Coordinates of C-alpha atoms and ligand atoms in Angstrom, one line a residue:
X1 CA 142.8 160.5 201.4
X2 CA 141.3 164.4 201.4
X3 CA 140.0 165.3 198.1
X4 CA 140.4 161.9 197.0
X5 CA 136.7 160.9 195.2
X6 CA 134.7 158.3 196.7
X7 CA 131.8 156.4 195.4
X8 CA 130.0 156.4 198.6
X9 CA 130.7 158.0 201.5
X10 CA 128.8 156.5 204.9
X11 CA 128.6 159.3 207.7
X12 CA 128.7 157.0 210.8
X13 CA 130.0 152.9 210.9
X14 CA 127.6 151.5 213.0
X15 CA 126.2 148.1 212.0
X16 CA 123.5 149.4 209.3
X17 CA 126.2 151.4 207.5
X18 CA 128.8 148.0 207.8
X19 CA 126.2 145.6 206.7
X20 CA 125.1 147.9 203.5
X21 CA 129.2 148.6 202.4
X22 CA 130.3 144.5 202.8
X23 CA 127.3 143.7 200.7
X24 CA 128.6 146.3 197.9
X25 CA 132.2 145.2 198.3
X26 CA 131.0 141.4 197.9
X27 CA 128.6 142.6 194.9
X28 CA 130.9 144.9 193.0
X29 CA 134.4 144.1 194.7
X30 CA 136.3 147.6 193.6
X31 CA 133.8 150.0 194.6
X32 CA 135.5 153.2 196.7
X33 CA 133.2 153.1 199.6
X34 CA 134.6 155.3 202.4
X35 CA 133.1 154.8 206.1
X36 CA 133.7 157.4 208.4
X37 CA 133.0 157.4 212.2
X38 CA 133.8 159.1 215.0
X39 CA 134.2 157.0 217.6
X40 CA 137.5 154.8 218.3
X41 CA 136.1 151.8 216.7
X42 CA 133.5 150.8 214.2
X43 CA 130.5 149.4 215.3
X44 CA 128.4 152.1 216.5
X45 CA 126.1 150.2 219.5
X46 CA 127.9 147.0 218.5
X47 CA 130.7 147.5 219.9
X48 CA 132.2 146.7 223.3
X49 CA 134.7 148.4 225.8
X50 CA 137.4 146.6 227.9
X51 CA 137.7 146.6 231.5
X52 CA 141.1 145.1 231.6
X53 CA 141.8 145.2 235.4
X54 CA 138.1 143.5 235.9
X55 CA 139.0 141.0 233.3
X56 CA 136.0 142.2 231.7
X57 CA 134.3 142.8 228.3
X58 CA 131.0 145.0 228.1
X59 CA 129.1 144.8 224.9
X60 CA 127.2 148.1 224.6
X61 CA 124.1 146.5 223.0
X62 CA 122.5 143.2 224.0
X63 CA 124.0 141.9 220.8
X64 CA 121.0 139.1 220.6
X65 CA 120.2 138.2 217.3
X66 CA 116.7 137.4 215.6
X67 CA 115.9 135.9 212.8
X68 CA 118.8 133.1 213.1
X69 CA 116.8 129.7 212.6
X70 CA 115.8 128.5 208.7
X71 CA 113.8 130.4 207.4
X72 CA 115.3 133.7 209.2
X73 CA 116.4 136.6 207.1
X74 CA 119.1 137.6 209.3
X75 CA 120.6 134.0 209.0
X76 CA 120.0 134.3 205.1
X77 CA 122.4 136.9 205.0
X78 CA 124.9 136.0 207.4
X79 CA 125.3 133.1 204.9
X80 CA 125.1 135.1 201.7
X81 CA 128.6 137.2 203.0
X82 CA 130.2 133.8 204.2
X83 CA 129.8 135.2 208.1
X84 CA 127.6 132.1 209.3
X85 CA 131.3 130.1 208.7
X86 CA 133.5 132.8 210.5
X87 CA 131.2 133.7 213.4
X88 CA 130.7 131.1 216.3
X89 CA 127.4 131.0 217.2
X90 CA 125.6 130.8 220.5
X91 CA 121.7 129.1 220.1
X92 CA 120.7 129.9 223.9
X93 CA 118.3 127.2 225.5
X94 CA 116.1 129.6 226.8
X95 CA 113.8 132.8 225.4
X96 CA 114.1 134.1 228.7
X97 CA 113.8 133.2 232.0
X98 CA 110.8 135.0 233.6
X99 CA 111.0 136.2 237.4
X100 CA 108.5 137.5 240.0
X101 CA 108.7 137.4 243.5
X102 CA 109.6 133.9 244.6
X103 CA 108.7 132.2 241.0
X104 CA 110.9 131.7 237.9
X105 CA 109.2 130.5 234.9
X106 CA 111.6 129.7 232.0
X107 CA 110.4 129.9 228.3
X108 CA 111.7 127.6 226.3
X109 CA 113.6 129.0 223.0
X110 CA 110.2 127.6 220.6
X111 CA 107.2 129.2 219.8
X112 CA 105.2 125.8 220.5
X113 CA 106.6 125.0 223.6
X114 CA 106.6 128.6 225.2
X115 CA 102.4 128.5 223.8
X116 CA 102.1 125.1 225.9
X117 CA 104.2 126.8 229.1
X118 CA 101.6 129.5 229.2
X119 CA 99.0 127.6 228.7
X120 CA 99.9 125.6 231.7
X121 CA 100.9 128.5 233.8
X122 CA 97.8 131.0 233.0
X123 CA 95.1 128.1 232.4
X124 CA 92.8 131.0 232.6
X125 CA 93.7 133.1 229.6
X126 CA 93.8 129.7 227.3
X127 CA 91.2 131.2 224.5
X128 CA 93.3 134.5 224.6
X129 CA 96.9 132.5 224.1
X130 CA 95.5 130.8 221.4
X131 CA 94.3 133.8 219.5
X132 CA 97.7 135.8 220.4
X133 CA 100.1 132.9 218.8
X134 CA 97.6 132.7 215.7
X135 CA 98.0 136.6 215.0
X136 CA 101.5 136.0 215.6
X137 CA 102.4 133.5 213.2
X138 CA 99.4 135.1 210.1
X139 CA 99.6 139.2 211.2
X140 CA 103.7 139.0 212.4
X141 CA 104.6 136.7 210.3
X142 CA 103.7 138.9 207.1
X143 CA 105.0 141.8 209.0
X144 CA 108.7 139.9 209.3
X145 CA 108.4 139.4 205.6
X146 CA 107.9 143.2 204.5
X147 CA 110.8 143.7 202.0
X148 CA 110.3 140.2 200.5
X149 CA 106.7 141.3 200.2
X150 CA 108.7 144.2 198.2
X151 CA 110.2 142.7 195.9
X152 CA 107.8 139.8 195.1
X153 CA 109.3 137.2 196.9
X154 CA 106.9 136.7 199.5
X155 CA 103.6 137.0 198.4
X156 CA 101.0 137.4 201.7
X157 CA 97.4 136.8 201.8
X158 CA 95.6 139.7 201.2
X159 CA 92.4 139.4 203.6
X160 CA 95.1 139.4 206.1
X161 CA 96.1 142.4 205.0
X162 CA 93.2 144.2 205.1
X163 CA 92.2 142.5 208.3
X164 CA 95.4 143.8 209.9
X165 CA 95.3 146.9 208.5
X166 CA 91.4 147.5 210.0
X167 CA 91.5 146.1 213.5
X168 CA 95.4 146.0 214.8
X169 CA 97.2 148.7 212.5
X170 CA 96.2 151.7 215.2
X171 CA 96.0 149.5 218.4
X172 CA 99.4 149.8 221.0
X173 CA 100.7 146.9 221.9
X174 CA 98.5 148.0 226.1
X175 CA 95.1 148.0 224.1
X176 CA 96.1 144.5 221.8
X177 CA 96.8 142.5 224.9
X178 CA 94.0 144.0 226.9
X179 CA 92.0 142.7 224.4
X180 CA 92.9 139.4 225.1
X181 CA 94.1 139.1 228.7
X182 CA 93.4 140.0 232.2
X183 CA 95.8 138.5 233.7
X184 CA 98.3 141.3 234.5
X185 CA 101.6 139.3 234.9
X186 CA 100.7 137.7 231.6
X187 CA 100.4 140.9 229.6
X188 CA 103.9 142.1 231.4
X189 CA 105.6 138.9 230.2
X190 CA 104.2 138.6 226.9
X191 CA 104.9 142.6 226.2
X192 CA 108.4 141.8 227.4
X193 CA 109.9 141.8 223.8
X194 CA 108.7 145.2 223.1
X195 CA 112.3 145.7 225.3
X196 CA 114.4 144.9 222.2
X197 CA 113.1 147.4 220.4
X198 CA 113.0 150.4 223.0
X199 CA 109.2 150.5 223.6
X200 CA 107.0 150.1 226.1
X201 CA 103.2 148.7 225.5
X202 CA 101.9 152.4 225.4
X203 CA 104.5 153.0 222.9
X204 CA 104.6 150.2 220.3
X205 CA 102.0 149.4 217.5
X206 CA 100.7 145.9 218.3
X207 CA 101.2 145.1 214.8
X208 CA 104.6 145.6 214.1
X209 CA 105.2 144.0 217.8
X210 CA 103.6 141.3 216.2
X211 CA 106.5 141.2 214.3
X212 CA 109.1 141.4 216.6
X213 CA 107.2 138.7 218.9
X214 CA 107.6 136.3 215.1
X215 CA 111.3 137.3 214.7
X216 CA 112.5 136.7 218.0
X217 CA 110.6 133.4 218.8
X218 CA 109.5 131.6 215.5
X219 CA 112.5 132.6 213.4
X220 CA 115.0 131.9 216.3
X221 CA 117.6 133.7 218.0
X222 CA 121.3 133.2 218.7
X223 CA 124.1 135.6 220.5
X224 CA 127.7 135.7 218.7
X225 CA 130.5 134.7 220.6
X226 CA 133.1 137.4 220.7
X227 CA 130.1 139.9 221.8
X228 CA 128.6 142.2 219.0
X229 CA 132.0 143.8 218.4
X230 CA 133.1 140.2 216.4
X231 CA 130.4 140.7 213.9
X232 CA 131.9 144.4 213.2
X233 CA 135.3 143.7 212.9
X234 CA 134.1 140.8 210.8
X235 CA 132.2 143.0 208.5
X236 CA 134.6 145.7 208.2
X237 CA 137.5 143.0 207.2
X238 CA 135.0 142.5 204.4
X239 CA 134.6 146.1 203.4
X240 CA 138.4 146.1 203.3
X241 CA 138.9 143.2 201.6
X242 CA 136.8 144.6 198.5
X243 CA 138.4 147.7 198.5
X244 CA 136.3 150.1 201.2
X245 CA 137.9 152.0 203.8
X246 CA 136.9 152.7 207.6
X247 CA 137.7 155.7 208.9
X248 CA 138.0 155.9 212.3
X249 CA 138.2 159.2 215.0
X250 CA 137.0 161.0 212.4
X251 CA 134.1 163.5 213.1
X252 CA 131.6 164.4 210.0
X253 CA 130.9 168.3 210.3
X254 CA 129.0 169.2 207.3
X255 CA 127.5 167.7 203.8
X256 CA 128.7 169.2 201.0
X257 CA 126.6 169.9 198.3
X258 CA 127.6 171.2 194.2
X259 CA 124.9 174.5 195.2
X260 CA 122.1 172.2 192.0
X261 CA 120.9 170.6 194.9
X262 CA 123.5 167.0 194.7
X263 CA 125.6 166.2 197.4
X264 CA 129.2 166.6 197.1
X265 CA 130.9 165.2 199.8
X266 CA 131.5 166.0 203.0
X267 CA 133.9 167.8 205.2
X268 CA 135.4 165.7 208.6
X269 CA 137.6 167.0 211.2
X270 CA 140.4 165.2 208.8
X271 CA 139.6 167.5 205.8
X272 CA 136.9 166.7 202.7
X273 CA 135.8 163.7 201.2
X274 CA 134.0 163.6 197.9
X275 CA 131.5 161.2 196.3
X276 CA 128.5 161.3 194.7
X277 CA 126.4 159.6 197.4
X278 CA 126.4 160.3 201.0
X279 CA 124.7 157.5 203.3
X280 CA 123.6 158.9 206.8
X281 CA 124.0 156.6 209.2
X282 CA 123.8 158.8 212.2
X283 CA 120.4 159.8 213.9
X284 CA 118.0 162.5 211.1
X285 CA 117.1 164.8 214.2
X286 CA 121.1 165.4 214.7
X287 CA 122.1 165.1 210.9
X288 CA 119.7 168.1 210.2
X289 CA 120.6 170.0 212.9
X290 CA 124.1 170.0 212.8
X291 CA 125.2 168.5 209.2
X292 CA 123.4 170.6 206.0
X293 CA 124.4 174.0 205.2
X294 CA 122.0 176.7 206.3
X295 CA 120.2 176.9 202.8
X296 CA 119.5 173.5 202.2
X297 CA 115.7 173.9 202.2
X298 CA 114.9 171.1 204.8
X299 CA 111.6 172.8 206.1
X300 CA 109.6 169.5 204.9
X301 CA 112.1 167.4 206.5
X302 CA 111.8 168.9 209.7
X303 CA 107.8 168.8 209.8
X304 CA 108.0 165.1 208.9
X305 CA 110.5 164.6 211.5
X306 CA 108.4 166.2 214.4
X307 CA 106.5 163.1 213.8
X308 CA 109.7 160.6 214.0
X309 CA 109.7 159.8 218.1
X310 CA 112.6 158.6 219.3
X311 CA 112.8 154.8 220.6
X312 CA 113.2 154.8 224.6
X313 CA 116.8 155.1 225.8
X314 CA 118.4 152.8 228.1
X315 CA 119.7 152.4 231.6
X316 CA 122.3 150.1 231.6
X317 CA 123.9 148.4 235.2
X318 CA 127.2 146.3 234.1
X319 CA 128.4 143.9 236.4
X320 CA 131.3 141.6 237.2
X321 CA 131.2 139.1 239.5
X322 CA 133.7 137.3 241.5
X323 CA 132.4 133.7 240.6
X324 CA 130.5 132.5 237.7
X325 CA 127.1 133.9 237.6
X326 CA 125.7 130.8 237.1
X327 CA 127.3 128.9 239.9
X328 CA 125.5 131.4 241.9
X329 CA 121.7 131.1 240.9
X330 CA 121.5 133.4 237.8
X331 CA 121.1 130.3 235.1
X332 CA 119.8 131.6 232.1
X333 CA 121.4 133.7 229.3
X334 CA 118.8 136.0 229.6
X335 CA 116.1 137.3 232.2
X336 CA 113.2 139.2 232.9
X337 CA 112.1 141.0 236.3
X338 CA 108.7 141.6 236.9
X339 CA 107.4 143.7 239.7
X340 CA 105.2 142.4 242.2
X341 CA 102.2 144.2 241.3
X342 CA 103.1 144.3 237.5
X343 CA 99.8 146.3 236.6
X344 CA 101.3 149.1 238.5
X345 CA 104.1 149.5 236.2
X346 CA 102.1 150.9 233.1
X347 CA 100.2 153.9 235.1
X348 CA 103.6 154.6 237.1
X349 CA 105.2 155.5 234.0
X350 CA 101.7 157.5 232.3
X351 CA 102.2 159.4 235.7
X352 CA 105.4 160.5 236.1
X353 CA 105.8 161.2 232.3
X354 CA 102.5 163.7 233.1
X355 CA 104.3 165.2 236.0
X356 CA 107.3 166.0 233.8
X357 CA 109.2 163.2 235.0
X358 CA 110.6 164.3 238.5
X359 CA 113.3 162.1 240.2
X360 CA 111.3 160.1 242.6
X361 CA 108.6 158.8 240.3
X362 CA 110.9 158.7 237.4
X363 CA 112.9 156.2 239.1
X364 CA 110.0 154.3 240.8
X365 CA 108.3 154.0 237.4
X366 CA 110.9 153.3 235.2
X367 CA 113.8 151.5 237.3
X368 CA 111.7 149.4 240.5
X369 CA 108.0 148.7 238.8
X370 CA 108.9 148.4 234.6
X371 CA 110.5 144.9 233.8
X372 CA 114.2 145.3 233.4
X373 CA 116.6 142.7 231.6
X374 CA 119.4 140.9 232.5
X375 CA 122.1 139.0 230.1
X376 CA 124.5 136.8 232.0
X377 CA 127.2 137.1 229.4
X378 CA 129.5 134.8 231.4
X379 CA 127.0 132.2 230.2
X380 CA 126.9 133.0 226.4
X381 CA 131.0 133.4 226.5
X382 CA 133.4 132.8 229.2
X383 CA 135.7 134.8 227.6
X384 CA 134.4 138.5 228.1
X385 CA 134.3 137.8 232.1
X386 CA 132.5 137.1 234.8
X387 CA 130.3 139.7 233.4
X388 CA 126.1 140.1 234.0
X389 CA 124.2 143.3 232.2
X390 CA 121.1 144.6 233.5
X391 CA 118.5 147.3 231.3
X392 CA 115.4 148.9 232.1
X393 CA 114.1 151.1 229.5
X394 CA 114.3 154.9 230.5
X395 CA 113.8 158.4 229.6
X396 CA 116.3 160.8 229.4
X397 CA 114.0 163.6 230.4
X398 CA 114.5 162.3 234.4
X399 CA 118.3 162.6 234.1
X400 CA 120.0 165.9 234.9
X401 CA 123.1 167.0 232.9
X402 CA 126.3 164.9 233.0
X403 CA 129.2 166.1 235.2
X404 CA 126.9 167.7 237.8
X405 CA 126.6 166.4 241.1
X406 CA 123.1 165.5 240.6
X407 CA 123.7 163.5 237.8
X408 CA 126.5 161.6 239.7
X409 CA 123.9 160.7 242.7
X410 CA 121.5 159.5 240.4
X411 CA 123.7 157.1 238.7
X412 CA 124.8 156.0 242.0
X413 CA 121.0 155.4 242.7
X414 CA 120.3 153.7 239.6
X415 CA 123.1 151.0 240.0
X416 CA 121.7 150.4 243.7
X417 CA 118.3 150.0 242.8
X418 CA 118.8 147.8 239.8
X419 CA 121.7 145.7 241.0
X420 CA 119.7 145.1 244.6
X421 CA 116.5 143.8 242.2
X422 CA 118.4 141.5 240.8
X423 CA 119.9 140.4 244.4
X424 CA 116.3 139.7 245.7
X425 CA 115.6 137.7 242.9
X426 CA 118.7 135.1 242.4
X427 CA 119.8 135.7 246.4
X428 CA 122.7 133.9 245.7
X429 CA 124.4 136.3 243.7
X430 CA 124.4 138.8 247.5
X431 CA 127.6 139.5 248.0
X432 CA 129.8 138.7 245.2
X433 CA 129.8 141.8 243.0
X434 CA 132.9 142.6 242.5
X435 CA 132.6 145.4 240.4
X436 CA 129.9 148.3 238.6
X437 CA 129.0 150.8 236.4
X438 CA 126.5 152.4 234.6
X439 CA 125.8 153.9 231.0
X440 CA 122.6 156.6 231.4
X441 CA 121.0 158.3 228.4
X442 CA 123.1 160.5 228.2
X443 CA 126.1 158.1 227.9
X444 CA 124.4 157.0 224.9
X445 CA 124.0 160.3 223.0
X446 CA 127.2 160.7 224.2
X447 CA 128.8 157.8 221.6
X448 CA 126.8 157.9 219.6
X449 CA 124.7 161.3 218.5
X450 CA 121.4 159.2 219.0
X451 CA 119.0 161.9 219.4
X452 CA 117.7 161.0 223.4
X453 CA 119.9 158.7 223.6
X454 CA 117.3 156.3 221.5
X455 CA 119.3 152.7 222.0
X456 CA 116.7 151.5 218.8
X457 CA 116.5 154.1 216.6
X458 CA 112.7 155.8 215.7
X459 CA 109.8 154.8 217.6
X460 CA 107.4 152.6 215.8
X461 CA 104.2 153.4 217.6
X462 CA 100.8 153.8 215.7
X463 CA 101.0 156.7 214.0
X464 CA 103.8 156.1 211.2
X465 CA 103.9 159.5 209.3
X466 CA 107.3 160.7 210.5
X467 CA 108.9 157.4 209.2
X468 CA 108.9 159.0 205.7
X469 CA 111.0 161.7 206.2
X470 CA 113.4 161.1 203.4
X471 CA 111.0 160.6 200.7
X472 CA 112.0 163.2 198.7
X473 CA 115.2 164.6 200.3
X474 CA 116.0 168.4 198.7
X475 CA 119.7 166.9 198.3
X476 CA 120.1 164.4 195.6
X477 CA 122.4 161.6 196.2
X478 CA 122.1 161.6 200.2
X479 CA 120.3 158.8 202.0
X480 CA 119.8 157.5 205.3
X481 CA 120.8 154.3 206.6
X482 CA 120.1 153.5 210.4
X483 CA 118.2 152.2 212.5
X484 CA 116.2 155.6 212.4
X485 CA 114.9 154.4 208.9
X486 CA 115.2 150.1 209.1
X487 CA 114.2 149.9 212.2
X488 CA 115.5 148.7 215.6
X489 CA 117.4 145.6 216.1
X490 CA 120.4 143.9 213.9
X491 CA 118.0 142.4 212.2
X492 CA 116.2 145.0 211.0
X493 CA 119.7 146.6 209.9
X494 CA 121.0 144.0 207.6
X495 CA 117.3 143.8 206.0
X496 CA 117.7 147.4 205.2
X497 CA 121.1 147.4 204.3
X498 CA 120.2 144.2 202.1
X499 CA 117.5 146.1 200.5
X500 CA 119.6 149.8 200.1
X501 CA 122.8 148.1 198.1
X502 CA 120.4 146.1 195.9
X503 CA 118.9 149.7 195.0
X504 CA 122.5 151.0 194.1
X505 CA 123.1 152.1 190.4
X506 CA 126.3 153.5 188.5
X507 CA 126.1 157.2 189.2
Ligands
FAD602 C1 121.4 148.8 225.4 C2 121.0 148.3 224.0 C3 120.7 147.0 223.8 C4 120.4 146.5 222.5 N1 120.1 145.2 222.4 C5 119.9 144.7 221.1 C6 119.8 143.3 220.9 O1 119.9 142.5 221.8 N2 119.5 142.8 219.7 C7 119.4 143.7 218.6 O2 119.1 143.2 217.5 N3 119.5 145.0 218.8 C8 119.8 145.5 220.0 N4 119.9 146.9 220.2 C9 119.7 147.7 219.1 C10 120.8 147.8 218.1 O3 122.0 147.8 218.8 C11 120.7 149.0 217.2 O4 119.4 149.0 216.6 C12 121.7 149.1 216.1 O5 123.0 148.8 216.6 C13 121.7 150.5 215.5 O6 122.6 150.6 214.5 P1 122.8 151.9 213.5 O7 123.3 151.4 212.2 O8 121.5 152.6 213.5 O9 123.9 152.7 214.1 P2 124.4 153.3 215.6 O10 124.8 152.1 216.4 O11 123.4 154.2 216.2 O12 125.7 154.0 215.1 C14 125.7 155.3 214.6 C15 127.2 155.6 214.3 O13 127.3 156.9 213.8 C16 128.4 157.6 214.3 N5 128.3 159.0 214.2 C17 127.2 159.8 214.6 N6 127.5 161.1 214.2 C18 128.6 161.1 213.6 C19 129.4 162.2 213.0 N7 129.0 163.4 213.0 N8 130.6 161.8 212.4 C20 131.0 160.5 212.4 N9 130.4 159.5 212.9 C21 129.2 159.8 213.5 C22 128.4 157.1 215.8 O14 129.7 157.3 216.3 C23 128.0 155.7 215.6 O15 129.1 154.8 215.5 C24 120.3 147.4 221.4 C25 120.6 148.7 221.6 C26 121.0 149.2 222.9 C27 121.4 150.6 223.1

């Protein structure tokens, strides 16, 4: 294949880059689209590994899908490449299950009856819940809509706009909900989705939360049997089918460029590939670092990219159980653990990320007081295991460097601390883990170049400025194509991707 010319050359196969190059095979069937990655298979975070002697399947991300009821972009696509017929679908009954202390209040999987369950459970906060769900289906709902509002399809009312754009545009999603709650277990549960997208409520912009909130709950969500890895293979079959190539174990070293300022090609640990576009797919900090020659004048870039924060990383605790999971108490797809004083968590984390995040309130903060996330996959598909996933949201600045012995105790930590959370909340799981292990930040950067092991891509907080690094790139012909640019979230991916092959034009 060295030397041989491409028409598109992706730098990276995760799920961004595999959505975009099935839509070009199914558009133009016969386009040379090459898809290089480094890792062992395609799929980037949707992937999973195999624990064969646990009987286990792991999927690296949370592989839950938004947008998967009418009226859902993410569904509209799946249809438009034919995967809504190949892919078995899971609807879950629940949104999530929410736990604190002794009380377990599962939220029902629609927006109306999860308003009605609040109500009924915070009777207090009633004028508040009813404003929240309104600027969720106006404010998040136009948010959801953003490349149809592009290209004319969706046409939004414009006072909203403005209205949005004045009052919630600079607010985080902690001042938004302030604004309409006291009730601090409320606020916790209700800024709970910010977890899907890597932020915190200091971190996120309440608007586009807004939006997250409308694409997880209004517009539906659904898991795929076969874990996330099913919906890459799936795509790549398509890729292959029209023509495309994946390249796997292949490591990108450098973008070429013609020395007129076009990009050439690039050069791989397998030798150079040419084409005329190059489609990054791998995280901006790392590509400008490490992939453009030393001349390229990416001084702009740079600047813009100080400004481009890295989503949170993750902390992830992977289980397998010796019965089923929900046989022993843990009956919901998916659930939430709150802490028992859930105000606390907030100013734990403010504080140790002002004391430079040493270990003890690092791990207080971020792994016993935040809300952390657990997917009984055994639920959602008997297949991959007796298998339960636990997350908390984490920074990578508390983790020493992998292979030391520090780093090893504090994984060791981590899994005790997390997996004995879960134990006092469903009791009846004490006792029958079979088997653990743990994926830090660094595990993450480690697969996948993410800079700080971001599981979600860029930040999108309040201050969006970064976000337009690319605008103007000095190299004509390269773009970027992750979740660094769409946004976090499948979703988010195949709405870029969608929106990037419908820009393509002969070269
Ligand atoms: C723990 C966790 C849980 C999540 N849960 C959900 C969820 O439930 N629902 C949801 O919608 N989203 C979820 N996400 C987010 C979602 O997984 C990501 O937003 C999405 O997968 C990112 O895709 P991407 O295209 O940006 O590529 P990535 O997955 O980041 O892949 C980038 C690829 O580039 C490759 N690469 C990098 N450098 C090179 C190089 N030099 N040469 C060759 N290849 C290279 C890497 O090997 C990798 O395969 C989760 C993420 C994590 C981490």
């Amino acid at each position: 294949m060295t030397g041989q010319a491409w028409d598109a050359i992706f730098v990276g196969a995760g799920i961004t880059s595999l959505a975009c190059a099935a839509m070009l095979a199914q558009r133009q069937p016969g386009l040379r689209l090459l898809l290089i990655d480094k890792h062992i298979v395609a799929g980037g975070y949707a992937s999973v590994f195999r624990r064969p002697r646990q009987d286990a399947t792991f999927d690296c991300s949370l592989h839950k899908l938004s947008g998967m009821q009418e009226g859902g972009n993410l569904i509209r696509i799946l249809r438009q490449l034919g995967l809504d017929q190949s892919l078995e679908l899971v609807y879950p009954h629940d949104y999530f299950c929410a736990y604190r202390g002794d009380e377990a209040l599962a939220l029902a999987n629609d927006v109306d009856q999860v308003q009605q369950q609040l109500l009924a459970r915070f009777p207090g906060q009633a004028e508040g819940i009813a404003q929240f769900f309104e600027q969720v289906a106006t404010f998040g709902r136009n948010g959801y809509y953003q490349f149809q509002m592009l290209d004319g399809s969706f046409e939004p009312d414009i006072a909203q706009l403005r209205y949005a754009h004045r009052h919630l545009k600079h607010k985080t999603v902690r001042e938004g909900l302030a604004e309409l709650f006291s009730d601090p277990l409320l606020i916790e549960i209700l800024a709970a989705p910010g977890i899907y997208v890597g932020g915190y409520p200091e971190d996120l912009g309440y608007l586009y939360y807004l939006h997250v909130v409308y694409a997880t709950l209004n517009r539906g969500n659904a898991y795929v049997r076969g874990a996330s890895e099913q919906l890459s293979a799936q795509l790549v079959q398509r890729i292959e089918q029209g023509g495309g190539q994946v390249l796997l174990s292949t490591r990108v070293e450098k973008v070429l460029d013609d020395g007129q300022g076009k990009v050439r090609g690039v050069a791989t640990s397998r030798g150079e590939f040419l084409a005329p576009r190059v489609y990054i797919n791998a995280s901006p900090h790392y590509a400008v670092e490490h992939l453009f020659a030393a001349d390229t004048p990416l001084a702009p870039v740079r600047q813009k990219l100080a400004n481009l924060k890295p989503a949170r990383s993750t902390t992830t605790v992977y289980l397998v159980l010796d019965q089923a999971p929900e046989s022993l108490g843990l009956a919901h797809s998916e659930s939430m653990l709150f802490a028992d004083a859930p105000a606390s968590a907030g100013p734990a984390r403010d504080a140790a990320a002002l004391a430079g995040h040493p270990h003890a309130l690092s791990e207080q903060a971020y792994w016993q007081l935040s809300p952390m996330e657990v997917t009984n996959y055994h639920l959602l598909d008997p297949e991959g295991g007796r298998v339960v996933c636990l997350n908390v949201l984490d920074a990578i600045d508390q983790w020493p460097q992998r292979r030391t012995p520090e780093y090893r105790a504090k994984k060791q930590r981590a899994a005790e601390v997390l997996v004995e959370r879960l134990l006092t909340a469903v009791p009846g799981l004490r006792g029958h883990v079979l088997h653990t292990e743990v994926a830090t930040p660094h595990t993450y950067v480690r697969f996948t170049n993410n800079t700080a092991g971001s599981g979600y891509g860029a930040m999108v907080g309040t201050d969006l400025s970064g976000h337009v690094f690319h605008h103007g790139f000095p190299l004509a012909g390269v773009h970027f194509l992750s979740a660094w640019v769409a946004g976090p979230s499948y979703e988010a991916a195949f709405g870029y991707a969608e929106m990037k092959a419908g820009q393509w034009v002969a070269a």
